[in-house]
mmCIF file of C-alpha atoms in Angstrom:
data_model
loop_
_atom_site.group_PDB
_atom_site.id
_atom_site.type_symbol
_atom_site.label_atom_id
_atom_site.label_comp_id
_atom_site.label_asym_id
_atom_site.label_seq_id
_atom_site.Cartn_x
_atom_site.Cartn_y
_atom_site.Cartn_z
ATOM 1 C CA ARG A 1 -0.080 -0.196 -0.412
ATOM 2 C CA GLU A 2 3.169 2.397 0.948
ATOM 3 C CA LEU A 3 4.672 1.277 -2.336
ATOM 4 C CA ASP A 4 1.621 2.039 -4.439
ATOM 5 C CA ALA A 5 1.388 6.010 -2.393
ATOM 6 C CA LEU A 6 4.632 6.804 -3.284
ATOM 7 C CA ALA A 7 4.609 5.500 -6.571
ATOM 8 C CA ALA A 8 1.640 7.553 -7.700
ATOM 9 C CA THR A 9 3.076 10.457 -7.216
ATOM 10 C CA GLY A 10 5.439 10.970 -10.381
ATOM 11 C CA GLU A 11 2.639 10.891 -12.321
ATOM 12 C CA GLN A 12 0.705 13.483 -10.572
ATOM 13 C CA VAL A 13 3.672 15.859 -10.552
ATOM 14 C CA SER A 14 3.667 14.983 -14.646
ATOM 15 C CA VAL A 15 -0.695 15.844 -14.841
ATOM 16 C CA GLY A 16 -0.004 19.212 -12.999
ATOM 17 C CA LEU A 17 3.019 20.200 -14.734
ATOM 18 C CA LEU A 18 1.151 19.412 -18.784
ATOM 19 C CA ALA A 19 -1.587 21.358 -17.318
ATOM 20 C CA ILE A 20 -0.009 24.758 -15.977
ATOM 21 C CA ALA A 21 2.037 24.398 -19.762
ATOM 22 C CA LEU A 22 -1.015 24.117 -21.486
ATOM 23 C CA GLN A 23 -2.352 26.271 -19.427
ATOM 24 C CA ASN A 24 0.822 29.066 -20.102
ATOM 25 C CA GLU A 25 -0.023 28.365 -24.134
ATOM 26 C CA GLY A 26 -3.913 29.626 -23.323
ATOM 27 C CA VAL A 27 -5.601 26.315 -23.790
ATOM 28 C CA GLU A 28 -7.736 25.451 -20.575
ATOM 29 C CA ALA A 29 -6.858 22.248 -18.917
ATOM 30 C CA ILE A 30 -7.117 20.309 -15.931
ATOM 31 C CA SER A 31 -4.886 17.729 -14.583
ATOM 32 C CA TYR A 32 -6.800 14.425 -12.763
ATOM 33 C CA ALA A 33 -5.765 11.918 -10.238
ATOM 34 C CA GLY A 34 -6.945 8.546 -10.843
ATOM 35 C CA TRP A 35 -8.499 8.324 -7.572
ATOM 36 C CA GLN A 36 -10.254 11.719 -8.309
ATOM 37 C CA VAL A 37 -11.708 10.860 -12.048
ATOM 38 C CA PRO A 38 -12.124 7.774 -9.810
ATOM 39 C CA ILE A 39 -11.091 4.551 -11.762
ATOM 40 C CA VAL A 40 -11.877 2.021 -9.089
ATOM 41 C CA THR A 41 -9.361 -0.827 -9.373
ATOM 42 C CA ASN A 42 -8.917 -3.856 -6.431
ATOM 43 C CA ALA A 43 -6.536 -4.154 -3.507
ATOM 44 C CA SER A 44 -3.947 -6.273 -5.374
ATOM 45 C CA TYR A 45 -1.403 -3.104 -4.811
ATOM 46 C CA THR A 46 1.505 -3.045 -7.034
ATOM 47 C CA LYS A 47 -0.905 -5.171 -9.988
ATOM 48 C CA ALA A 48 -3.835 -3.665 -9.421
ATOM 49 C CA ARG A 49 -6.690 -4.356 -11.810
ATOM 50 C CA ILE A 50 -9.216 -1.627 -13.354
ATOM 51 C CA GLU A 51 -12.695 -2.649 -12.310
ATOM 52 C CA SER A 52 -14.374 0.788 -13.270
ATOM 53 C CA ILE A 53 -13.959 4.207 -14.338
ATOM 54 C CA ASP A 54 -16.538 7.276 -13.812
ATOM 55 C CA ASP A 55 -16.896 8.997 -16.389
ATOM 56 C CA LYS A 56 -19.566 12.129 -15.649
ATOM 57 C CA ARG A 57 -16.425 14.183 -14.476
ATOM 58 C CA ILE A 58 -14.389 13.884 -17.997
ATOM 59 C CA ARG A 59 -17.312 14.447 -19.723
ATOM 60 C CA THR A 60 -18.289 17.323 -17.944
ATOM 61 C CA ASP A 61 -14.647 19.448 -18.964
ATOM 62 C CA LEU A 62 -14.449 18.070 -22.016
ATOM 63 C CA THR A 63 -17.956 19.843 -23.058
ATOM 64 C CA ALA A 64 -17.301 22.692 -21.436
ATOM 65 C CA GLY A 65 -14.145 23.084 -23.534
ATOM 66 C CA LYS A 66 -11.309 21.614 -21.490
ATOM 67 C CA VAL A 67 -8.518 19.468 -22.494
ATOM 68 C CA VAL A 68 -8.270 16.503 -19.687
ATOM 69 C CA ILE A 69 -5.562 14.771 -18.249
ATOM 70 C CA VAL A 70 -5.822 11.973 -16.194
ATOM 71 C CA THR A 71 -2.789 10.014 -14.840
ATOM 72 C CA GLY A 72 -1.873 6.235 -16.359
ATOM 73 C CA PHE A 73 -0.803 3.314 -13.930
ATOM 74 C CA GLN A 74 -3.320 4.446 -11.077
ATOM 75 C CA GLY A 75 -6.796 3.928 -8.867
ATOM 76 C CA MET A 76 -7.920 3.776 -6.018
ATOM 77 C CA ASP A 77 -9.625 0.411 -4.310
ATOM 78 C CA ALA A 78 -12.925 0.517 -2.731
ATOM 79 C CA ASP A 79 -11.583 1.358 0.359
ATOM 80 C CA GLY A 80 -9.939 4.595 -0.713
ATOM 81 C CA HIS A 81 -6.408 3.802 -0.887
ATOM 82 C CA VAL A 82 -4.327 4.985 -4.097
ATOM 83 C CA THR A 83 -3.029 1.640 -6.351
ATOM 84 C CA THR A 84 -1.245 1.327 -8.968
ATOM 85 C CA LEU A 85 -1.207 -1.383 -12.311
ATOM 86 C CA GLY A 86 1.893 -2.352 -12.563
ATOM 87 C CA ARG A 87 3.654 -3.160 -15.882
ATOM 88 C CA GLY A 88 1.808 -2.106 -18.835
ATOM 89 C CA GLY A 89 -0.534 -0.052 -15.954
ATOM 90 C CA SER A 90 -0.548 3.505 -18.935
ATOM 91 C CA ASP A 91 -1.351 2.246 -21.258
ATOM 92 C CA THR A 92 -3.798 0.382 -19.964
ATOM 93 C CA SER A 93 -5.122 3.404 -18.215
ATOM 94 C CA ALA A 94 -4.964 5.719 -21.920
ATOM 95 C CA VAL A 95 -7.547 2.431 -23.625
ATOM 96 C CA ALA A 96 -10.082 1.943 -20.224
ATOM 97 C CA VAL A 97 -10.951 5.999 -20.380
ATOM 98 C CA ALA A 98 -11.160 5.678 -24.420
ATOM 99 C CA ALA A 99 -13.247 2.310 -23.217
ATOM 100 C CA ALA A 100 -15.457 4.523 -21.047
ATOM 101 C CA LEU A 101 -15.905 8.107 -23.008
ATOM 102 C CA LYS A 102 -17.044 5.301 -25.920
ATOM 103 C CA ALA A 103 -13.981 7.472 -28.059
ATOM 104 C CA ASP A 104 -13.555 5.457 -31.730
ATOM 105 C CA GLU A 105 -10.031 5.292 -30.787
ATOM 106 C CA CYS A 106 -7.115 5.387 -28.404
ATOM 107 C CA LEU A 107 -3.965 6.732 -29.782
ATOM 108 C CA ILE A 108 -0.688 5.485 -28.151
ATOM 109 C CA TYR A 109 1.911 7.519 -28.594
ATOM 110 C CA THR A 110 5.655 6.194 -27.963
ATOM 111 C CA ASP A 111 8.991 5.764 -29.533
ATOM 112 C CA VAL A 112 8.269 4.082 -32.136
ATOM 113 C CA ASP A 113 5.946 4.662 -35.353
ATOM 114 C CA GLY A 114 3.441 2.080 -35.884
ATOM 115 C CA VAL A 115 4.399 -1.915 -35.758
ATOM 116 C CA TYR A 116 6.525 -3.276 -38.062
ATOM 117 C CA THR A 117 6.719 -6.742 -39.514
ATOM 118 C CA THR A 118 9.553 -7.517 -37.222
ATOM 119 C CA ASP A 119 11.782 -5.671 -35.127
ATOM 120 C CA PRO A 120 13.414 -3.549 -38.517
ATOM 121 C CA ARG A 121 16.860 -3.209 -36.334
ATOM 122 C CA VAL A 122 17.248 -6.620 -37.774
ATOM 123 C CA VAL A 123 15.848 -6.624 -40.972
ATOM 124 C CA PRO A 124 15.464 -3.127 -42.096
ATOM 125 C CA GLU A 125 13.459 -3.366 -44.738
ATOM 126 C CA ALA A 126 10.766 -4.451 -42.232
ATOM 127 C CA ARG A 127 7.366 -2.465 -43.689
ATOM 128 C CA ARG A 128 4.813 -0.567 -40.986
ATOM 129 C CA LEU A 129 1.875 -2.363 -40.946
ATOM 130 C CA LYS A 130 -1.442 -0.187 -41.584
ATOM 131 C CA THR A 131 -3.741 -2.747 -39.192
ATOM 132 C CA VAL A 132 -3.083 -5.359 -37.557
ATOM 133 C CA SER A 133 -5.456 -7.385 -35.426
ATOM 134 C CA PHE A 134 -6.679 -7.255 -31.166
ATOM 135 C CA GLU A 135 -5.728 -11.406 -31.406
ATOM 136 C CA GLU A 136 -2.430 -11.239 -33.770
ATOM 137 C CA MET A 137 -1.246 -7.992 -31.662
ATOM 138 C CA LEU A 138 -1.364 -9.778 -28.906
ATOM 139 C CA GLU A 139 0.851 -13.003 -30.083
ATOM 140 C CA MET A 140 3.531 -10.360 -31.349
ATOM 141 C CA ALA A 141 3.438 -8.937 -27.885
ATOM 142 C CA SER A 142 3.493 -12.144 -25.745
ATOM 143 C CA MET A 143 5.973 -13.304 -28.072
ATOM 144 C CA GLY A 144 8.630 -10.542 -27.923
ATOM 145 C CA SER A 145 7.373 -7.801 -29.537
ATOM 146 C CA LYS A 146 7.779 -4.659 -27.261
ATOM 147 C CA VAL A 147 6.297 -2.276 -28.801
ATOM 148 C CA LEU A 148 2.566 -2.764 -26.578
ATOM 149 C CA GLN A 149 2.065 -4.198 -23.081
ATOM 150 C CA ILE A 150 -0.228 -7.606 -23.443
ATOM 151 C CA ARG A 151 -2.857 -6.291 -20.840
ATOM 152 C CA SER A 152 -3.794 -3.244 -22.786
ATOM 153 C CA VAL A 153 -4.206 -5.137 -26.003
ATOM 154 C CA GLU A 154 -6.277 -7.177 -24.001
ATOM 155 C CA PHE A 155 -8.132 -4.802 -22.377
ATOM 156 C CA ALA A 156 -8.878 -3.507 -26.387
ATOM 157 C CA GLY A 157 -9.634 -6.233 -27.362
ATOM 158 C CA LYS A 158 -12.112 -7.560 -24.615
ATOM 159 C CA TYR A 159 -13.854 -3.881 -24.875
ATOM 160 C CA LYS A 160 -13.378 -3.282 -28.679
ATOM 161 C CA VAL A 161 -11.056 -0.007 -28.516
ATOM 162 C CA ARG A 162 -9.339 0.889 -32.064
ATOM 163 C CA MET A 163 -6.047 1.235 -30.635
ATOM 164 C CA ARG A 164 -3.140 3.657 -33.228
ATOM 165 C CA VAL A 165 0.039 3.326 -32.566
ATOM 166 C CA LEU A 166 1.762 6.234 -33.593
ATOM 167 C CA SER A 167 5.368 8.614 -32.206
ATOM 168 C CA SER A 168 5.585 10.974 -30.199
ATOM 169 C CA PHE A 169 8.841 12.366 -32.384
ATOM 170 C CA THR A 170 6.183 13.324 -35.295
ATOM 171 C CA PRO A 171 5.720 16.869 -35.667
ATOM 172 C CA TRP A 172 2.558 17.773 -34.159
ATOM 173 C CA ASP A 173 0.831 19.834 -37.251
ATOM 174 C CA ILE A 174 1.790 16.784 -39.353
ATOM 175 C CA ALA A 175 0.979 14.272 -36.958
ATOM 176 C CA ILE A 176 -2.528 15.923 -36.759
ATOM 177 C CA GLU A 177 -2.425 16.304 -40.257
ATOM 178 C CA GLU A 178 -1.962 12.355 -41.422
ATOM 179 C CA GLU A 179 -3.384 10.963 -38.313
ATOM 180 C CA ALA A 180 -6.112 8.501 -40.121
ATOM 181 C CA GLU A 181 -3.047 6.943 -42.227
ATOM 182 C CA SER A 182 -0.237 7.589 -39.792
ATOM 183 C CA GLY A 183 0.966 4.562 -37.439
ATOM 184 C CA THR A 184 -0.642 1.291 -37.047
ATOM 185 C CA LEU A 185 -4.660 0.603 -36.134
ATOM 186 C CA ILE A 186 -4.965 -2.061 -34.239
ATOM 187 C CA THR A 187 -8.674 -3.010 -34.448
ATOM 188 C CA PHE A 188 -10.879 -6.547 -34.687
ATOM 189 C CA GLU A 189 -11.120 -8.900 -37.359
ATOM 190 C CA GLU A 190 -14.258 -8.017 -38.817
ATOM 191 C CA ASP A 191 -13.094 -4.247 -39.062
ATOM 192 C CA GLU A 192 -13.400 -3.199 -43.200
ATOM 193 C CA LYS A 193 -10.229 -1.453 -42.320
ATOM 194 C CA MET A 194 -8.233 -4.964 -41.572
ATOM 195 C CA GLU A 195 -5.547 -6.080 -43.951
ATOM 196 C CA GLN A 196 -6.126 -9.591 -45.607
ATOM 197 C CA ALA A 197 -2.517 -10.804 -44.981
ATOM 198 C CA ILE A 198 -1.571 -14.207 -44.840
ATOM 199 C CA VAL A 199 1.362 -13.465 -42.132
ATOM 200 C CA SER A 200 1.197 -10.003 -40.738
ATOM 201 C CA GLY A 201 4.284 -10.432 -38.529
ATOM 202 C CA ILE A 202 7.747 -12.038 -37.218
ATOM 203 C CA ALA A 203 8.541 -12.007 -33.297
ATOM 204 C CA PHE A 204 11.047 -13.354 -31.511
ATOM 205 C CA ASN A 205 12.348 -13.620 -27.759
ATOM 206 C CA ARG A 206 15.814 -13.982 -26.685
ATOM 207 C CA ASP A 207 15.008 -14.092 -22.823
ATOM 208 C CA GLU A 208 14.075 -17.391 -23.764
ATOM 209 C CA ALA A 209 15.879 -20.723 -21.577
ATOM 210 C CA LYS A 210 15.203 -24.412 -22.391
ATOM 211 C CA ILE A 211 15.112 -27.529 -19.534
ATOM 212 C CA SER A 212 14.799 -31.153 -20.530
ATOM 213 C CA VAL A 213 14.180 -33.713 -17.489
ATOM 214 C CA LEU A 214 15.806 -36.727 -18.651
ATOM 215 C CA GLY A 215 14.774 -40.666 -18.176
ATOM 216 C CA VAL A 216 11.714 -40.011 -16.581
ATOM 217 C CA PRO A 217 9.251 -42.663 -16.466
ATOM 218 C CA ASP A 218 6.593 -42.407 -18.890
ATOM 219 C CA THR A 219 3.651 -42.799 -16.122
ATOM 220 C CA PRO A 220 0.211 -40.673 -15.827
ATOM 221 C CA GLY A 221 0.542 -37.327 -13.509
ATOM 222 C CA ILE A 222 4.268 -37.101 -14.752
ATOM 223 C CA ALA A 223 3.740 -33.878 -16.115
ATOM 224 C CA TYR A 224 2.587 -32.550 -13.395
ATOM 225 C CA GLN A 225 4.125 -34.031 -10.952
ATOM 226 C CA ILE A 226 7.182 -31.546 -12.800
ATOM 227 C CA LEU A 227 5.179 -28.713 -14.033
ATOM 228 C CA GLY A 228 3.211 -28.860 -10.812
ATOM 229 C CA ALA A 229 6.441 -28.212 -8.821
ATOM 230 C CA VAL A 230 8.117 -25.449 -11.493
ATOM 231 C CA ALA A 231 4.333 -23.139 -11.105
ATOM 232 C CA GLY A 232 4.677 -23.982 -7.221
ATOM 233 C CA ALA A 233 7.713 -21.791 -7.386
ATOM 234 C CA ASN A 234 5.805 -19.013 -8.977
ATOM 235 C CA ILE A 235 7.998 -19.708 -12.273
ATOM 236 C CA GLU A 236 6.081 -19.361 -15.524
ATOM 237 C CA VAL A 237 6.216 -21.985 -18.378
ATOM 238 C CA ASP A 238 6.281 -21.011 -21.916
ATOM 239 C CA MET A 239 6.861 -24.057 -25.254
ATOM 240 C CA ILE A 240 6.659 -27.970 -23.486
ATOM 241 C CA ILE A 241 7.143 -31.016 -25.407
ATOM 242 C CA GLN A 242 7.481 -34.556 -24.198
ATOM 243 C CA ASN A 243 9.390 -37.147 -26.295
ATOM 244 C CA LEU A 244 7.925 -40.748 -27.301
ATOM 245 C CA SER A 245 7.949 -43.378 -25.052
ATOM 246 C CA ARG A 246 10.981 -45.754 -25.525
ATOM 247 C CA ASP A 247 11.835 -48.599 -22.432
ATOM 248 C CA GLY A 248 9.080 -46.846 -20.319
ATOM 249 C CA LYS A 249 11.246 -43.820 -20.283
ATOM 250 C CA THR A 250 10.524 -40.455 -21.933
ATOM 251 C CA ASP A 251 12.212 -37.034 -22.257
ATOM 252 C CA PHE A 252 10.254 -33.848 -20.901
ATOM 253 C CA SER A 253 11.522 -30.740 -21.846
ATOM 254 C CA PHE A 254 9.691 -26.815 -21.575
ATOM 255 C CA THR A 255 10.411 -23.627 -21.763
ATOM 256 C CA VAL A 256 11.426 -20.384 -19.006
ATOM 257 C CA HIS A 257 11.984 -16.985 -18.541
ATOM 258 C CA ARG A 258 15.659 -17.354 -18.466
ATOM 259 C CA ASN A 259 15.810 -14.903 -15.684
ATOM 260 C CA ASP A 260 14.115 -18.260 -13.929
ATOM 261 C CA TYR A 261 16.738 -20.597 -15.451
ATOM 262 C CA ALA A 262 19.438 -22.065 -12.602
ATOM 263 C CA LYS A 263 16.274 -21.520 -10.150
ATOM 264 C CA THR A 264 14.459 -23.994 -11.567
ATOM 265 C CA ILE A 265 17.248 -26.183 -12.300
ATOM 266 C CA ASP A 266 18.824 -26.117 -8.817
ATOM 267 C CA LEU A 267 14.582 -26.626 -8.054
ATOM 268 C CA LEU A 268 14.541 -29.859 -10.817
ATOM 269 C CA LYS A 269 18.154 -31.596 -9.029
ATOM 270 C CA SER A 270 17.522 -30.783 -5.633
ATOM 271 C CA SER A 271 13.924 -32.193 -5.475
ATOM 272 C CA VAL A 272 12.280 -33.444 -8.738
ATOM 273 C CA ALA A 273 14.591 -35.083 -9.999
ATOM 274 C CA SER A 274 15.292 -37.771 -7.463
ATOM 275 C CA LYS A 275 12.193 -38.227 -7.172
ATOM 276 C CA LEU A 276 11.278 -39.175 -10.424
ATOM 277 C CA GLY A 277 13.787 -40.946 -11.043
ATOM 278 C CA ALA A 278 14.762 -38.898 -13.800
ATOM 279 C CA SER A 279 18.118 -40.166 -15.368
ATOM 280 C CA SER A 280 19.541 -36.141 -15.574
ATOM 281 C CA VAL A 281 18.597 -32.585 -15.804
ATOM 282 C CA GLU A 282 19.657 -30.682 -18.446
ATOM 283 C CA GLY A 283 19.761 -27.240 -19.283
ATOM 284 C CA ASP A 284 20.710 -24.317 -22.238
ATOM 285 C CA ALA A 285 20.088 -20.353 -22.276
ATOM 286 C CA LYS A 286 21.357 -20.115 -25.411
ATOM 287 C CA ILE A 287 17.997 -20.144 -27.305
ATOM 288 C CA CYS A 288 15.346 -18.137 -28.284
ATOM 289 C CA LYS A 289 11.996 -18.366 -29.606
ATOM 290 C CA VAL A 290 11.307 -16.911 -33.370
ATOM 291 C CA SER A 291 7.109 -17.094 -34.442
ATOM 292 C CA MET A 292 4.972 -15.903 -37.461
ATOM 293 C CA VAL A 293 1.813 -14.703 -36.330
ATOM 294 C CA GLY A 294 -0.687 -14.052 -38.764
ATOM 295 C CA ILE A 295 -4.858 -14.602 -38.906
ATOM 296 C CA GLY A 296 -4.108 -15.482 -42.189
ATOM 297 C CA MET A 297 -2.708 -18.709 -41.347
ATOM 298 C CA ARG A 298 -6.070 -20.447 -40.463
ATOM 299 C CA SER A 299 -7.549 -20.648 -43.672
ATOM 300 C CA HIS A 300 -4.394 -21.136 -45.530
ATOM 301 C CA VAL A 301 -2.283 -24.807 -45.716
ATOM 302 C CA GLY A 302 1.469 -25.744 -45.728
ATOM 303 C CA ILE A 303 2.998 -22.334 -43.964
ATOM 304 C CA ALA A 304 4.569 -23.801 -41.239
ATOM 305 C CA SER A 305 5.763 -26.078 -44.194
ATOM 306 C CA LYS A 306 7.209 -22.589 -45.774
ATOM 307 C CA MET A 307 8.622 -21.846 -42.632
ATOM 308 C CA PHE A 308 10.527 -25.494 -41.582
ATOM 309 C CA ARG A 309 12.156 -25.329 -45.145
ATOM 310 C CA ALA A 310 13.323 -21.480 -44.743
ATOM 311 C CA LEU A 311 14.718 -21.955 -41.694
ATOM 312 C CA SER A 312 16.478 -25.544 -43.192
ATOM 313 C CA GLU A 313 17.687 -24.225 -46.404
ATOM 314 C CA GLU A 314 19.762 -21.226 -44.185
ATOM 315 C CA GLY A 315 21.073 -25.072 -41.757
ATOM 316 C CA ILE A 316 18.660 -23.651 -38.445
ATOM 317 C CA ASN A 317 17.764 -26.445 -36.711
ATOM 318 C CA ILE A 318 14.473 -27.010 -34.464
ATOM 319 C CA GLN A 319 14.561 -27.589 -30.862
ATOM 320 C CA MET A 320 10.705 -27.322 -30.455
ATOM 321 C CA ILE A 321 7.780 -26.766 -31.982
ATOM 322 C CA SER A 322 4.549 -24.889 -30.923
ATOM 323 C CA THR A 323 1.576 -23.655 -32.934
ATOM 324 C CA SER A 324 -2.162 -22.443 -32.392
ATOM 325 C CA GLU A 325 -4.450 -21.115 -34.787
ATOM 326 C CA ILE A 326 -2.875 -17.809 -36.241
ATOM 327 C CA LYS A 327 0.768 -18.230 -35.066
ATOM 328 C CA THR A 328 3.853 -20.492 -35.761
ATOM 329 C CA SER A 329 6.839 -20.656 -32.897
ATOM 330 C CA VAL A 330 10.356 -22.392 -33.393
ATOM 331 C CA VAL A 331 12.612 -22.709 -30.505
ATOM 332 C CA ILE A 332 16.481 -22.180 -31.674
ATOM 333 C CA ASP A 333 19.773 -21.569 -31.397
ATOM 334 C CA GLU A 334 20.236 -18.436 -29.868
ATOM 335 C CA LYS A 335 23.154 -17.694 -32.931
ATOM 336 C CA TYR A 336 21.053 -17.982 -35.388
ATOM 337 C CA MET A 337 17.619 -15.680 -34.028
ATOM 338 C CA GLU A 338 18.896 -12.493 -36.518
ATOM 339 C CA LEU A 339 19.192 -14.989 -39.577
ATOM 340 C CA ALA A 340 16.080 -17.301 -39.505
ATOM 341 C CA VAL A 341 14.210 -13.760 -38.834
ATOM 342 C CA ARG A 342 15.811 -12.349 -41.691
ATOM 343 C CA ALA A 343 14.950 -15.167 -43.944
ATOM 344 C CA LEU A 344 11.300 -15.600 -42.699
ATOM 345 C CA HIS A 345 10.326 -12.254 -43.812
ATOM 346 C CA LYS A 346 12.345 -12.633 -47.114
ATOM 347 C CA ALA A 347 10.696 -16.231 -47.686
ATOM 348 C CA PHE A 348 6.704 -14.261 -46.507
ATOM 349 C CA ASP A 349 7.671 -11.392 -48.776
ATOM 350 C CA LEU A 350 6.739 -9.284 -45.632
ATOM 351 C CA ASP A 351 8.713 -6.555 -47.332
ATOM 352 C CA GLN A 352 6.441 -6.057 -50.317
ATOM 353 C CA THR A 353 3.431 -3.950 -49.785
ATOM 354 C CA LYS A 354 0.286 -5.968 -50.235
#
């Protein structure tokens, strides 16, 4: 509670200063802290969730012609205590206010001018997408794209709030003039503005580590005994693979965040492996995950095989594979990450304007 009370002060200073700056320019402006709106959250301090927003004060000020500035990242619980929303809270606050006001779009100004087919620092030919669906953006955000926080995209998708990613560094007069055509619009799949690309983008994540528990008995409940212990230590598991049984034994592999690698290895070696009768526990922290995302993958066949062929032609070995309706992910050696991304970007013609 006290950490939240302290952390919330930064945004309160910022909104006050911005309101003063606008007033000095002759613009009527008013600032509000989250608790003044109010933005009501649950009581999970440092990682609260928004439950409701009362939009009356904001609407009254907007009707009076004022610019309303609201703190992001914070709110208050049912008892009136200040809460903060944790990672991604500012974007989530913006989407929540837009949803409450039934706004046409929620504009997110960031350090890039939109969502690209992949990171332009890895592939200079990467192309800015005009539109992308909530589902695709969620997959890309969870797979390593750092443009938007996952929570804000989830919120926008749930309440059907269109989001537009724009650059803070675009001069204001140009931004206003070109707003409808600039940045990337994140919208719902049925929107007529949506592009119908098979593959929209390639995301990658260097923060992965692979752990294998070798020679465990191939019996019911073995996955739970391994992953239950890992979950009990508050470690999040991503991709999972279990090999075919041979002589009643099997190998079980999964990935975790690289920050949890040493902790997971120690946990498995100290307690789980001996209890299960595993032959050994092995790990590899020098891996990465590369993912292809696109809603068109639902209705097109051969996408995964084309991906695998492109990687094999570059001599890149695939260690693990994971798929969903609109995504195919592979785990490969970290040193091949940029090569893999460039090869896939070229194979699927993502540099070509559709």
